[in-house]
Coordinates of C-alpha atoms (C1' of nucleotides) in Angstrom, one line a residue:
Chain A
M1 CA 13.8 -15.6 1.3
P2 CA 12.8 -14.6 -1.4
W3 CA 11.9 -11.3 -2.7
N4 CA 8.3 -11.5 -2.6
L5 CA 6.4 -8.2 -4.1
T6 CA 2.9 -7.5 -4.6
S7 CA 1.7 -4.5 -6.3
D8 CA -1.3 -3.5 -3.6
R9 CA 1.5 -1.4 -1.9
P10 CA 4.6 0.9 -3.2
I11 CA 7.6 -1.6 -4.2
Y12 CA 10.5 0.6 -1.7
A13 CA 8.3 0.4 1.1
Q14 CA 7.9 -3.6 1.0
L15 CA 11.7 -3.5 0.1
I16 CA 12.5 -1.4 3.3
E17 CA 10.0 -4.1 5.4
Q18 CA 12.5 -6.9 3.9
M19 CA 15.6 -5.4 4.3
E20 CA 14.0 -4.7 7.8
L21 CA 13.5 -8.4 8.2
K22 CA 16.7 -9.6 6.3
I23 CA 18.6 -7.2 8.9
C24 CA 16.6 -8.7 11.8
S25 CA 16.7 -12.0 11.4
G26 CA 20.9 -11.9 10.6
I27 CA 20.1 -13.2 7.3
Y28 CA 22.3 -9.5 6.5
P29 CA 24.2 -10.2 10.0
L30 CA 26.1 -6.8 11.9
G31 CA 28.5 -5.1 10.0
F32 CA 27.8 -6.9 6.7
K33 CA 28.5 -5.5 3.1
L34 CA 25.2 -5.8 1.2
P35 CA 25.6 -6.0 -2.2
S36 CA 25.8 -3.1 -4.4
V37 CA 22.2 -1.1 -5.2
R38 CA 22.5 -2.5 -8.8
D39 CA 22.8 -6.0 -7.8
L40 CA 20.1 -5.9 -5.0
A41 CA 17.5 -3.7 -7.7
R42 CA 18.7 -7.1 -10.1
E43 CA 17.7 -9.8 -6.9
A44 CA 14.4 -8.0 -6.6
S45 CA 13.7 -7.4 -10.3
V46 CA 13.4 -3.4 -9.4
N47 CA 14.6 -0.7 -11.0
P48 CA 17.8 0.5 -9.0
N49 CA 16.1 3.8 -8.2
T50 CA 13.7 2.2 -6.3
M51 CA 15.5 0.1 -4.4
Q52 CA 18.2 3.5 -3.8
R53 CA 15.5 5.0 -2.7
A54 CA 14.5 2.0 -0.1
L55 CA 18.4 2.0 1.1
A56 CA 18.6 5.8 1.6
R57 CA 15.2 5.5 3.7
L58 CA 17.0 2.3 5.9
E59 CA 20.3 4.8 6.2
E60 CA 17.8 7.7 7.9
S61 CA 16.6 5.2 10.3
G62 CA 20.4 4.4 10.9
L63 CA 19.9 0.6 10.7
V64 CA 22.7 0.8 7.2
Y65 CA 25.5 2.8 6.4
S66 CA 26.9 4.0 3.0
V67 CA 31.3 4.6 2.4
R68 CA 30.7 6.9 -1.0
T69 CA 32.2 4.3 -2.8
S70 CA 33.1 1.2 -1.0
G71 CA 29.5 -0.1 -0.8
R72 CA 26.9 -0.3 2.0
F73 CA 27.0 -1.5 5.0
V74 CA 24.5 -3.0 8.1
T75 CA 25.1 -0.9 11.8
E76 CA 27.3 -2.2 13.9
D77 CA 25.1 -0.7 16.9
K78 CA 24.0 -3.8 17.9
N79 CA 21.6 -2.3 20.0
M80 CA 20.1 -0.4 17.5
I81 CA 19.1 -4.3 15.5
K82 CA 17.5 -5.7 18.7
E83 CA 15.3 -2.5 19.3
T84 CA 14.4 -2.9 16.2
K85 CA 13.3 -6.3 16.2
K86 CA 11.2 -5.8 18.9
R87 CA 9.5 -2.1 17.7
L88 CA 8.5 -4.8 14.7
A89 CA 7.4 -8.0 17.1
R90 CA 5.6 -5.2 18.6
E91 CA 3.3 -3.8 15.6
Q92 CA 3.3 -7.2 14.3
V93 CA 1.5 -8.3 17.0
N94 CA -0.6 -5.2 17.8
E95 CA -1.9 -5.0 14.5
F96 CA -2.8 -8.9 14.1
L97 CA -5.2 -8.1 17.4
K98 CA -6.6 -5.5 16.8
K99 CA -8.0 -7.2 13.5
M100 CA -8.8 -9.8 15.0
L101 CA -10.8 -8.4 18.1
D102 CA -12.0 -6.3 15.4
L103 CA -13.3 -8.9 12.9
G104 CA -15.0 -10.3 16.5
F105 CA -12.4 -13.2 17.7
E106 CA -12.3 -13.7 21.0
R107 CA -9.1 -14.6 23.7
E108 CA -9.7 -18.5 23.4
D109 CA -10.0 -18.4 19.1
I110 CA -7.4 -16.6 18.7
L111 CA -5.6 -18.6 20.5
S112 CA -6.8 -21.5 19.0
M113 CA -6.5 -20.7 15.5
L114 CA -2.5 -20.2 16.3
G115 CA -1.6 -22.9 17.5
D116 CA -3.7 -24.9 14.8
M117 CA -1.3 -22.5 12.5
L118 CA 1.9 -23.3 13.9
K119 CA 1.6 -26.5 13.9
E120 CA 1.1 -26.5 10.4
M121 CA 3.9 -24.5 10.0
I122 CA 6.6 -25.9 11.8
Chain B
M1 CA -15.1 2.4 14.7
P2 CA -13.6 5.0 13.7
W3 CA -12.7 5.0 9.7
N4 CA -8.8 4.9 10.1
L5 CA -6.6 5.9 6.5
T6 CA -2.6 5.7 5.9
S7 CA -0.9 7.4 3.2
D8 CA 1.2 4.1 2.7
R9 CA -1.1 2.2 1.0
P10 CA -4.5 3.0 -1.5
I11 CA -7.0 4.6 0.0
Y12 CA -10.1 2.8 -1.8
A13 CA -7.9 -0.8 -0.5
Q14 CA -8.1 0.5 3.1
L15 CA -11.6 1.4 2.3
I16 CA -12.5 -2.3 1.4
E17 CA -10.6 -3.5 3.9
Q18 CA -12.9 -1.6 6.7
M19 CA -16.2 -2.5 5.3
E20 CA -15.0 -5.9 5.6
L21 CA -14.4 -5.8 8.3
K22 CA -17.7 -3.9 9.5
I23 CA -19.9 -6.8 7.8
C24 CA -18.2 -10.3 9.2
S25 CA -18.2 -8.2 12.6
G26 CA -21.7 -7.5 12.6
I27 CA -21.3 -4.0 12.7
Y28 CA -23.4 -3.7 9.7
P29 CA -25.6 -7.0 10.3
L30 CA -27.3 -9.3 7.3
G31 CA -29.3 -7.1 4.7
F32 CA -28.3 -3.7 6.3
K33 CA -28.9 -0.9 4.6
L34 CA -25.7 0.7 4.1
P35 CA -25.4 4.4 4.4
S36 CA -25.6 6.2 0.8
V37 CA -22.2 6.3 -1.1
R38 CA -22.0 10.1 -0.6
D39 CA -22.8 9.9 3.0
L40 CA -20.1 6.8 3.6
A41 CA -17.7 9.2 1.6
R42 CA -18.6 12.3 4.2
E43 CA -18.1 9.5 7.4
A44 CA -14.1 8.3 6.1
S45 CA -13.5 11.7 4.6
V46 CA -12.9 10.9 1.2
N47 CA -14.2 11.1 -2.5
P48 CA -17.0 9.8 -3.6
N49 CA -15.5 8.3 -6.5
T50 CA -13.0 6.4 -4.3
M51 CA -15.8 5.2 -2.3
Q52 CA -17.6 3.9 -5.2
R53 CA -15.0 2.3 -6.3
A54 CA -14.4 0.3 -3.2
L55 CA -18.0 -0.6 -2.7
A56 CA -18.0 -1.7 -6.7
R57 CA -15.4 -4.2 -5.6
L58 CA -17.4 -5.0 -2.5
E59 CA -20.1 -5.9 -5.1
E60 CA -17.8 -8.3 -7.4
S61 CA -17.1 -9.9 -4.4
G62 CA -20.9 -10.8 -3.5
L63 CA -20.5 -9.3 -0.1
V64 CA -23.1 -6.1 -0.8
Y65 CA -25.3 -5.6 -3.5
S66 CA -27.0 -2.2 -4.7
V67 CA -30.4 -1.1 -6.2
R68 CA -30.0 0.6 -8.8
T69 CA -32.2 4.3 -6.8
S70 CA -33.1 2.3 -3.6
G71 CA -29.5 1.6 -1.9
R72 CA -26.7 -0.4 -1.1
F73 CA -27.5 -3.7 1.3
V74 CA -25.2 -6.1 2.7
T75 CA -25.8 -9.4 1.4
E76 CA -28.5 -11.4 3.3
D77 CA -26.1 -14.7 2.5
K78 CA -25.2 -16.2 6.0
N79 CA -23.2 -18.2 4.8
M80 CA -21.0 -16.1 2.8
I81 CA -19.9 -13.6 5.1
K82 CA -19.2 -16.6 7.7
E83 CA -16.6 -17.9 5.0
T84 CA -15.2 -14.6 4.4
K85 CA -14.6 -14.4 8.4
K86 CA -12.7 -17.1 8.1
R87 CA -11.2 -16.8 5.0
L88 CA -9.4 -12.9 6.5
A89 CA -9.1 -14.6 10.1
R90 CA -6.7 -17.3 8.8
E91 CA -5.2 -14.3 6.2
Q92 CA -4.5 -13.0 9.3
V93 CA -2.7 -15.7 11.1
N94 CA -1.1 -16.5 8.1
E95 CA 0.8 -13.8 7.6
F96 CA 1.3 -13.1 10.9
L97 CA 3.0 -15.6 12.0
K98 CA 5.1 -15.8 8.4
K99 CA 6.4 -12.3 9.9
M100 CA 7.7 -13.2 13.0
L101 CA 8.6 -16.6 12.1
D102 CA 11.0 -14.5 9.4
L103 CA 11.8 -12.2 12.2
G104 CA 13.5 -15.0 14.0
F105 CA 11.1 -15.3 16.8
E106 CA 10.0 -19.1 17.9
R107 CA 6.5 -20.4 18.8
E108 CA 7.4 -20.1 22.3
D109 CA 8.4 -16.7 22.1
I110 CA 5.6 -16.0 20.3
L111 CA 2.8 -17.3 22.4
S112 CA 4.7 -14.9 25.2
M113 CA 4.2 -11.4 23.4
L114 CA 1.4 -12.5 22.5
G115 CA 0.3 -13.4 25.8
D116 CA 1.5 -9.9 27.1
M117 CA -0.5 -8.0 24.7
L118 CA -3.9 -9.4 24.6
K119 CA -3.7 -8.6 28.4
E120 CA -3.1 -5.2 27.8
M121 CA -6.1 -5.1 25.1
I122 CA -8.7 -6.7 26.7
Chain C
dA1 C1' 48.3 5.0 -14.8
dT2 C1' 43.9 2.6 -16.5
dC3 C1' 39.6 0.8 -15.4
dA4 C1' 35.4 -1.6 -13.6
dT5 C1' 33.0 -0.9 -9.8
dT6 C1' 30.9 2.2 -5.6
dG7 C1' 27.0 5.3 -4.6
dT8 C1' 24.6 9.0 -6.2
dA9 C1' 22.0 12.8 -9.0
dT10 C1' 18.9 14.3 -13.0
dT11 C1' 15.3 14.0 -16.0
dA12 C1' 11.4 12.3 -18.7
dA13 C1' 8.1 9.4 -19.9
dG14 C1' 3.7 6.5 -18.4
dG15 C1' 1.3 4.6 -15.0
dC16 C1' -2.0 4.1 -10.8
dC17 C1' -4.6 7.5 -7.3
dT18 C1' -7.2 10.8 -5.8
dT19 C1' -10.2 14.8 -5.9
dA20 C1' -12.9 18.1 -7.9
dA21 C1' -17.1 19.5 -11.2
dT22 C1' -20.8 17.5 -13.3
dA23 C1' -24.9 14.7 -15.2
dC24 C1' -28.7 11.3 -15.6
dA25 C1' -32.0 8.0 -15.1
dA26 C1' -35.3 5.8 -11.9
dT27 C1' -37.4 6.0 -7.2
dG28 C1' -39.9 7.5 -3.1
dA29 C1' -41.6 10.9 0.0
dT30 C1' -44.0 15.2 -0.2
Chain D
dA1 C1' -46.5 16.1 -9.9
dT2 C1' -42.3 17.4 -7.7
dC3 C1' -38.4 17.2 -5.5
dA4 C1' -34.5 15.2 -3.3
dT5 C1' -32.2 11.0 -2.8
dT6 C1' -30.2 6.7 -5.3
dG7 C1' -26.1 4.4 -7.7
dT8 C1' -23.7 5.6 -11.8
dA9 C1' -21.0 7.9 -15.6
dT10 C1' -17.6 10.9 -17.4
dT11 C1' -13.7 14.0 -18.1
dA12 C1' -9.8 16.6 -16.1
dA13 C1' -6.0 17.9 -13.2
dG14 C1' -2.9 16.7 -10.0
dG15 C1' 0.9 13.8 -7.8
dC16 C1' 3.0 10.2 -6.2
dC17 C1' 5.7 6.1 -7.6
dT18 C1' 8.7 3.4 -11.2
dT19 C1' 10.7 2.6 -14.5
dA20 C1' 14.5 3.8 -18.9
dA21 C1' 18.2 6.1 -19.8
dT22 C1' 22.8 9.2 -18.3
dA23 C1' 25.9 10.5 -15.8
dC24 C1' 29.6 12.0 -12.5
dA25 C1' 33.7 12.1 -8.3
dA26 C1' 36.3 8.6 -5.4
dT27 C1' 37.7 4.3 -4.6
dG28 C1' 40.3 -0.3 -5.3
dA29 C1' 42.3 -3.5 -8.5
dT30 C1' 44.9 -4.6 -11.9

DNA sequence: ATCATTGTATTAAGGCCTTAATACAATGAT
DNA sequence: ATCATTGTATTAAGGCCTTAATACAATGAT
């Protein structure tokens, strides 16, 4: 999964989101040692400060932790990751449905559009 | 539909999105005379400049047009609205599915979560 | 023992976004 | 004829975001 950043939202917020995704999907597994701030910044083509900012926020939420001079690691709390994954999914579904209903689509429309696009994507 | 603005994205971008929603859903119908910039700004609790910026962008995309001293109107091009509505829907479905698949959910998971939440929302 | 690597901190500069305060010409209502 | 309302334009200030350039203590590998 490449780092895909747009300019319509703060970069650090997008970094948080993508790190969460990588952790919840298992790309960065339980207890995994993350690349260093500088390496992650290089990967994502952003300033180390910006990456550091994102990682600090992830740390506040408990999803990662850092050992001062050793590195940063994905949490070992399996349940926390599971709950985060659930939360993110609920948020996605909720926002999606809200917008589609606001746009004026109905249950059937939504399900059929979704089915069509799923066929394309999988 | 209340103006619902968050601080995690530029306000003017959110205004554009919500105006598009109002137009595509018919809250602002074909040819409708919009409230003045100042009134819309007051409604949304933003600075008139910010609302003006959003409206100017909507005008570039052709969804509204302005008559210098008379006011601003929703386009009378029924087809353009229809196409915009389609485009917005496709974008929503696409982003939603992309994130859910990235999170590691499968077709069945997505459809069942969606069904559950649809029951709650309708 | 030395040295590269780790997370972390600080300061300065520039950019975009938002607000605020004005201003103006053209129109429509009075 | 007068005047409020329309979209539009300009300038200044402040805030947050991002980058850049450094710096430092602690650790692990050599």
